Amino acid sequence: MVDNLDVRLAKLARKGDQRAFAELLELYKDKIFHLAYRMLYNRHEAEDVVQETFLRVYKNLDRYDEKQKFSTWVYRIATNLCIDRLRKRKPSYSLDAEMSEQEGTDGYSMLSSQDPSVESEVLLSETQQIIHQAMATLPAKYKSIMILRYIQDLSLQEISDVLDLPVTTIKTRVHRGREFLRKKLEYKL
């Protein structure tokens, strides 16, 4: 049986067991947050995606197919929510851009220093930061695949299941995503 614990918890949650649903939430909330944060580069939006993902999971538990991995189903919901947000986004300003009213200050100076994600981002090496910045510029259809592949470490088949696309399409998009990144990073690394 696939993902034994997940399936058992999903069955119990489907029958109204709140503790089982809370356990599912606990198992996946951090993974979904990291996925959403890597796709959206916005802590608040990532938190919203986690909430919306689990609202949808709760509402649609009866539609979960126990023959597929629970993680695949949850990732599909979260990834689709992120892609929807990316599509609706208006061009946003860069945190690196100087703000016109205050010379010498940028978006990073407006962030709380207590924010653990900012602290961890500061600890990233310069190379990692350059790569993350390049990933942020990927078009949504490549970004989701590259994040699922290289940050969430999913196999091509798992990504195919999450995004409901053929493995050949996933391979093509991984290749094109890598080419896009290679060209972006060519002169920076």
PDB file of C-alpha atoms in Angstrom:
ATOM      1  CA  MET A   1       0.000   0.000   0.000  1.00  0.00           C
ATOM      2  CA  VAL A   2       1.204   3.507  -0.826  1.00  0.00           C
ATOM      3  CA  ASP A   3       2.230   5.878   2.016  1.00  0.00           C
ATOM      4  CA  ASN A   4       0.642   3.654   4.671  1.00  0.00           C
ATOM      5  CA  LEU A   5       0.499   6.241   7.462  1.00  0.00           C
ATOM      6  CA  ASP A   6      -0.761   9.013   5.175  1.00  0.00           C
ATOM      7  CA  VAL A   7      -3.515   6.814   3.742  1.00  0.00           C
ATOM      8  CA  ARG A   8      -4.612   5.660   7.219  1.00  0.00           C
ATOM      9  CA  LEU A   9      -4.691   9.248   8.463  1.00  0.00           C
ATOM     10  CA  ALA A  10      -6.597  10.400   5.368  1.00  0.00           C
ATOM     11  CA  LYS A  11      -9.192   7.642   5.873  1.00  0.00           C
ATOM     12  CA  LEU A  12      -9.632   8.601   9.528  1.00  0.00           C
ATOM     13  CA  ALA A  13      -9.827  12.315   8.695  1.00  0.00           C
ATOM     14  CA  ARG A  14     -12.414  11.551   6.010  1.00  0.00           C
ATOM     15  CA  LYS A  15     -14.554   9.978   8.751  1.00  0.00           C
ATOM     16  CA  GLY A  16     -14.270  13.171  10.812  1.00  0.00           C
ATOM     17  CA  ASP A  17     -11.269  12.374  13.017  1.00  0.00           C
ATOM     18  CA  GLN A  18      -9.844  15.825  13.753  1.00  0.00           C
ATOM     19  CA  ARG A  19      -6.656  14.437  15.327  1.00  0.00           C
ATOM     20  CA  ALA A  20      -5.866  12.486  12.158  1.00  0.00           C
ATOM     21  CA  PHE A  21      -6.323  15.621  10.057  1.00  0.00           C
ATOM     22  CA  ALA A  22      -4.131  17.579  12.492  1.00  0.00           C
ATOM     23  CA  GLU A  23      -1.424  14.912  12.071  1.00  0.00           C
ATOM     24  CA  LEU A  24      -1.609  15.213   8.271  1.00  0.00           C
ATOM     25  CA  LEU A  25      -1.325  18.972   8.629  1.00  0.00           C
ATOM     26  CA  GLU A  26       1.694  18.567  10.902  1.00  0.00           C
ATOM     27  CA  LEU A  27       3.368  16.128   8.478  1.00  0.00           C
ATOM     28  CA  TYR A  28       3.015  18.404   5.451  1.00  0.00           C
ATOM     29  CA  LYS A  29       2.719  22.046   6.524  1.00  0.00           C
ATOM     30  CA  ASP A  30       6.483  22.735   6.511  1.00  0.00           C
ATOM     31  CA  LYS A  31       7.027  20.932   3.200  1.00  0.00           C
ATOM     32  CA  ILE A  32       4.183  22.887   1.596  1.00  0.00           C
ATOM     33  CA  PHE A  33       5.460  26.155   3.089  1.00  0.00           C
ATOM     34  CA  HIS A  34       8.951  25.554   1.655  1.00  0.00           C
ATOM     35  CA  LEU A  35       7.516  24.640  -1.742  1.00  0.00           C
ATOM     36  CA  ALA A  36       5.310  27.767  -1.778  1.00  0.00           C
ATOM     37  CA  TYR A  37       8.096  30.025  -0.497  1.00  0.00           C
ATOM     38  CA  ARG A  38      10.478  28.805  -3.206  1.00  0.00           C
ATOM     39  CA  MET A  39       7.848  29.416  -5.869  1.00  0.00           C
ATOM     40  CA  LEU A  40       6.523  32.748  -4.610  1.00  0.00           C
ATOM     41  CA  TYR A  41       9.466  34.230  -2.660  1.00  0.00           C
ATOM     42  CA  ASN A  42       6.989  35.811  -0.275  1.00  0.00           C
ATOM     43  CA  ARG A  43       6.531  34.570   3.285  1.00  0.00           C
ATOM     44  CA  HIS A  44       2.947  35.815   3.673  1.00  0.00           C
ATOM     45  CA  GLU A  45       1.822  34.388   0.352  1.00  0.00           C
ATOM     46  CA  ALA A  46       3.488  31.072   1.209  1.00  0.00           C
ATOM     47  CA  GLU A  47       1.623  30.994   4.533  1.00  0.00           C
ATOM     48  CA  ASP A  48      -1.626  31.751   2.678  1.00  0.00           C
ATOM     49  CA  VAL A  49      -0.926  28.898   0.269  1.00  0.00           C
ATOM     50  CA  VAL A  50      -0.397  26.493   3.191  1.00  0.00           C
ATOM     51  CA  GLN A  51      -3.748  27.527   4.686  1.00  0.00           C
ATOM     52  CA  GLU A  52      -5.566  27.356   1.365  1.00  0.00           C
ATOM     53  CA  THR A  53      -3.981  23.979   0.565  1.00  0.00           C
ATOM     54  CA  PHE A  54      -5.214  22.428   3.796  1.00  0.00           C
ATOM     55  CA  LEU A  55      -8.652  24.012   3.451  1.00  0.00           C
ATOM     56  CA  ARG A  56      -8.908  22.344   0.045  1.00  0.00           C
ATOM     57  CA  VAL A  57      -7.543  19.071   1.398  1.00  0.00           C
ATOM     58  CA  TYR A  58     -10.154  19.138   4.177  1.00  0.00           C
ATOM     59  CA  LYS A  59     -13.014  20.013   1.814  1.00  0.00           C
ATOM     60  CA  ASN A  60     -11.970  17.412  -0.761  1.00  0.00           C
ATOM     61  CA  LEU A  61     -10.834  14.468   1.375  1.00  0.00           C
ATOM     62  CA  ASP A  62     -13.653  12.408  -0.093  1.00  0.00           C
ATOM     63  CA  ARG A  63     -12.093  12.940  -3.540  1.00  0.00           C
ATOM     64  CA  TYR A  64      -8.627  11.719  -2.522  1.00  0.00           C
ATOM     65  CA  ASP A  65      -7.761   8.533  -4.434  1.00  0.00           C
ATOM     66  CA  GLU A  66      -6.055   6.182  -1.987  1.00  0.00           C
ATOM     67  CA  LYS A  67      -4.224   4.453  -4.839  1.00  0.00           C
ATOM     68  CA  GLN A  68      -2.006   7.505  -5.279  1.00  0.00           C
ATOM     69  CA  LYS A  69       0.471   8.901  -2.793  1.00  0.00           C
ATOM     70  CA  PHE A  70      -1.097  11.387  -0.413  1.00  0.00           C
ATOM     71  CA  SER A  71       1.996  13.593  -0.798  1.00  0.00           C
ATOM     72  CA  THR A  72       1.429  13.747  -4.574  1.00  0.00           C
ATOM     73  CA  TRP A  73      -2.150  14.911  -4.046  1.00  0.00           C
ATOM     74  CA  VAL A  74      -1.148  17.586  -1.506  1.00  0.00           C
ATOM     75  CA  TYR A  75       1.751  18.816  -3.671  1.00  0.00           C
ATOM     76  CA  ARG A  76      -0.578  19.056  -6.684  1.00  0.00           C
ATOM     77  CA  ILE A  77      -3.015  21.255  -4.751  1.00  0.00           C
ATOM     78  CA  ALA A  78      -0.239  23.498  -3.394  1.00  0.00           C
ATOM     79  CA  THR A  79       1.613  23.763  -6.717  1.00  0.00           C
ATOM     80  CA  ASN A  80      -1.571  24.711  -8.564  1.00  0.00           C
ATOM     81  CA  LEU A  81      -2.355  27.379  -5.961  1.00  0.00           C
ATOM     82  CA  CYS A  82       1.167  28.813  -6.380  1.00  0.00           C
ATOM     83  CA  ILE A  83       0.916  28.791 -10.167  1.00  0.00           C
ATOM     84  CA  ASP A  84      -2.452  30.581  -9.936  1.00  0.00           C
ATOM     85  CA  ARG A  85      -0.895  33.251  -7.717  1.00  0.00           C
ATOM     86  CA  LEU A  86       2.069  33.678 -10.064  1.00  0.00           C
ATOM     87  CA  ARG A  87      -0.257  34.118 -13.029  1.00  0.00           C
ATOM     88  CA  LYS A  88      -2.374  36.728 -11.230  1.00  0.00           C
ATOM     89  CA  ARG A  89       0.620  38.680  -9.969  1.00  0.00           C
ATOM     90  CA  LYS A  90       1.299  42.115 -11.239  1.00  0.00           C
ATOM     91  CA  PRO A  91       4.980  42.806 -11.718  1.00  0.00           C
ATOM     92  CA  SER A  92       6.340  43.224  -8.202  1.00  0.00           C
ATOM     93  CA  TYR A  93       9.238  45.376  -7.160  1.00  0.00           C
ATOM     94  CA  SER A  94      12.511  43.758  -6.311  1.00  0.00           C
ATOM     95  CA  LEU A  95      13.772  43.835  -2.758  1.00  0.00           C
ATOM     96  CA  ASP A  96      17.137  44.802  -4.251  1.00  0.00           C
ATOM     97  CA  ALA A  97      15.732  47.901  -5.954  1.00  0.00           C
ATOM     98  CA  GLU A  98      16.370  51.187  -4.190  1.00  0.00           C
ATOM     99  CA  MET A  99      13.276  52.990  -3.016  1.00  0.00           C
ATOM    100  CA  SER A 100      12.868  56.428  -4.534  1.00  0.00           C
ATOM    101  CA  GLU A 101      11.865  58.241  -1.325  1.00  0.00           C
ATOM    102  CA  GLN A 102      14.843  57.064   0.683  1.00  0.00           C
ATOM    103  CA  GLU A 103      18.168  56.957  -1.083  1.00  0.00           C
ATOM    104  CA  GLY A 104      20.364  54.055  -0.060  1.00  0.00           C
ATOM    105  CA  THR A 105      17.574  51.867   1.340  1.00  0.00           C
ATOM    106  CA  ASP A 106      16.202  48.788  -0.319  1.00  0.00           C
ATOM    107  CA  GLY A 107      13.369  46.324   0.316  1.00  0.00           C
ATOM    108  CA  TYR A 108      15.506  44.146   2.581  1.00  0.00           C
ATOM    109  CA  SER A 109      15.814  46.988   5.078  1.00  0.00           C
ATOM    110  CA  MET A 110      12.016  47.005   5.409  1.00  0.00           C
ATOM    111  CA  LEU A 111      11.896  43.367   6.544  1.00  0.00           C
ATOM    112  CA  SER A 112      11.812  42.404  10.197  1.00  0.00           C
ATOM    113  CA  SER A 113      15.135  41.064  11.399  1.00  0.00           C
ATOM    114  CA  GLN A 114      13.213  38.573  13.567  1.00  0.00           C
ATOM    115  CA  ASP A 115      11.958  36.764  10.454  1.00  0.00           C
ATOM    116  CA  PRO A 116      13.694  33.348  10.517  1.00  0.00           C
ATOM    117  CA  SER A 117      13.404  32.900   6.753  1.00  0.00           C
ATOM    118  CA  VAL A 118      15.299  36.150   6.190  1.00  0.00           C
ATOM    119  CA  GLU A 119      17.992  35.029   8.618  1.00  0.00           C
ATOM    120  CA  SER A 120      18.362  31.721   6.821  1.00  0.00           C
ATOM    121  CA  GLU A 121      18.455  33.499   3.450  1.00  0.00           C
ATOM    122  CA  VAL A 122      21.289  35.721   4.728  1.00  0.00           C
ATOM    123  CA  LEU A 123      23.222  32.613   5.710  1.00  0.00           C
ATOM    124  CA  LEU A 124      23.043  31.252   2.180  1.00  0.00           C
ATOM    125  CA  SER A 125      26.282  31.454   0.306  1.00  0.00           C
ATOM    126  CA  GLU A 126      26.599  34.076  -2.427  1.00  0.00           C
ATOM    127  CA  THR A 127      26.405  31.348  -5.073  1.00  0.00           C
ATOM    128  CA  GLN A 128      23.178  29.956  -3.633  1.00  0.00           C
ATOM    129  CA  GLN A 129      21.682  33.441  -3.548  1.00  0.00           C
ATOM    130  CA  ILE A 130      22.547  33.983  -7.211  1.00  0.00           C
ATOM    131  CA  ILE A 131      20.966  30.631  -8.100  1.00  0.00           C
ATOM    132  CA  HIS A 132      17.827  31.395  -6.054  1.00  0.00           C
ATOM    133  CA  GLN A 133      17.522  34.790  -7.751  1.00  0.00           C
ATOM    134  CA  ALA A 134      17.803  33.137 -11.152  1.00  0.00           C
ATOM    135  CA  MET A 135      15.176  30.534 -10.150  1.00  0.00           C
ATOM    136  CA  ALA A 136      12.836  33.362  -9.158  1.00  0.00           C
ATOM    137  CA  THR A 137      12.934  34.680 -12.730  1.00  0.00           C
ATOM    138  CA  LEU A 138      11.906  31.370 -14.308  1.00  0.00           C
ATOM    139  CA  PRO A 139       8.510  31.342 -16.062  1.00  0.00           C
ATOM    140  CA  ALA A 140       5.885  29.580 -13.851  1.00  0.00           C
ATOM    141  CA  LYS A 141       5.696  26.423 -15.983  1.00  0.00           C
ATOM    142  CA  TYR A 142       9.439  25.838 -15.530  1.00  0.00           C
ATOM    143  CA  LYS A 143       9.713  27.218 -12.008  1.00  0.00           C
ATOM    144  CA  SER A 144       7.263  24.732 -10.482  1.00  0.00           C
ATOM    145  CA  ILE A 145       9.023  21.792 -12.143  1.00  0.00           C
ATOM    146  CA  MET A 146      12.535  22.960 -11.223  1.00  0.00           C
ATOM    147  CA  ILE A 147      11.515  23.509  -7.591  1.00  0.00           C
ATOM    148  CA  LEU A 148       9.776  20.143  -7.328  1.00  0.00           C
ATOM    149  CA  ARG A 149      12.795  18.458  -8.968  1.00  0.00           C
ATOM    150  CA  TYR A 150      15.779  20.164  -7.361  1.00  0.00           C
ATOM    151  CA  ILE A 151      14.493  21.618  -4.100  1.00  0.00           C
ATOM    152  CA  GLN A 152      11.737  19.162  -3.122  1.00  0.00           C
ATOM    153  CA  ASP A 153      13.793  16.328  -4.688  1.00  0.00           C
ATOM    154  CA  LEU A 154      10.848  14.612  -6.410  1.00  0.00           C
ATOM    155  CA  SER A 155      11.410  12.131  -9.233  1.00  0.00           C
ATOM    156  CA  LEU A 156      10.274  12.919 -12.773  1.00  0.00           C
ATOM    157  CA  GLN A 157       7.396  10.442 -12.318  1.00  0.00           C
ATOM    158  CA  GLU A 158       6.318  12.095  -9.043  1.00  0.00           C
ATOM    159  CA  ILE A 159       6.382  15.522 -10.710  1.00  0.00           C
ATOM    160  CA  SER A 160       4.342  14.071 -13.562  1.00  0.00           C
ATOM    161  CA  ASP A 161       1.779  12.845 -11.003  1.00  0.00           C
ATOM    162  CA  VAL A 162       1.736  16.171  -9.123  1.00  0.00           C
ATOM    163  CA  LEU A 163       1.297  18.326 -12.208  1.00  0.00           C
ATOM    164  CA  ASP A 164      -0.772  15.795 -14.143  1.00  0.00           C
ATOM    165  CA  LEU A 165       1.529  16.081 -17.161  1.00  0.00           C
ATOM    166  CA  PRO A 166       3.301  13.352 -19.166  1.00  0.00           C
ATOM    167  CA  VAL A 167       6.838  12.473 -18.027  1.00  0.00           C
ATOM    168  CA  THR A 168       8.113  13.493 -21.492  1.00  0.00           C
ATOM    169  CA  THR A 169       6.743  17.016 -20.931  1.00  0.00           C
ATOM    170  CA  ILE A 170       8.385  17.108 -17.488  1.00  0.00           C
ATOM    171  CA  LYS A 171      11.743  16.044 -19.004  1.00  0.00           C
ATOM    172  CA  THR A 172      11.459  18.729 -21.679  1.00  0.00           C
ATOM    173  CA  ARG A 173      10.614  21.419 -19.143  1.00  0.00           C
ATOM    174  CA  VAL A 174      13.451  20.353 -16.814  1.00  0.00           C
ATOM    175  CA  HIS A 175      15.811  20.594 -19.775  1.00  0.00           C
ATOM    176  CA  ARG A 176      14.452  24.009 -20.841  1.00  0.00           C
ATOM    177  CA  GLY A 177      14.443  25.241 -17.242  1.00  0.00           C
ATOM    178  CA  ARG A 178      18.100  24.238 -16.876  1.00  0.00           C
ATOM    179  CA  GLU A 179      18.933  25.965 -20.182  1.00  0.00           C
ATOM    180  CA  PHE A 180      17.136  29.112 -18.999  1.00  0.00           C
ATOM    181  CA  LEU A 181      19.110  29.039 -15.737  1.00  0.00           C
ATOM    182  CA  ARG A 182      22.379  28.286 -17.524  1.00  0.00           C
ATOM    183  CA  LYS A 183      21.946  31.358 -19.716  1.00  0.00           C
ATOM    184  CA  LYS A 184      20.982  33.495 -16.707  1.00  0.00           C
ATOM    185  CA  LEU A 185      23.948  32.290 -14.672  1.00  0.00           C
ATOM    186  CA  GLU A 186      26.530  32.141 -17.457  1.00  0.00           C
ATOM    187  CA  TYR A 187      28.173  35.442 -16.584  1.00  0.00           C
ATOM    188  CA  LYS A 188      27.386  35.486 -12.862  1.00  0.00           C
ATOM    189  CA  LEU A 189      29.121  32.347 -11.659  1.00  0.00           C
TER     190      LEU A 189
END
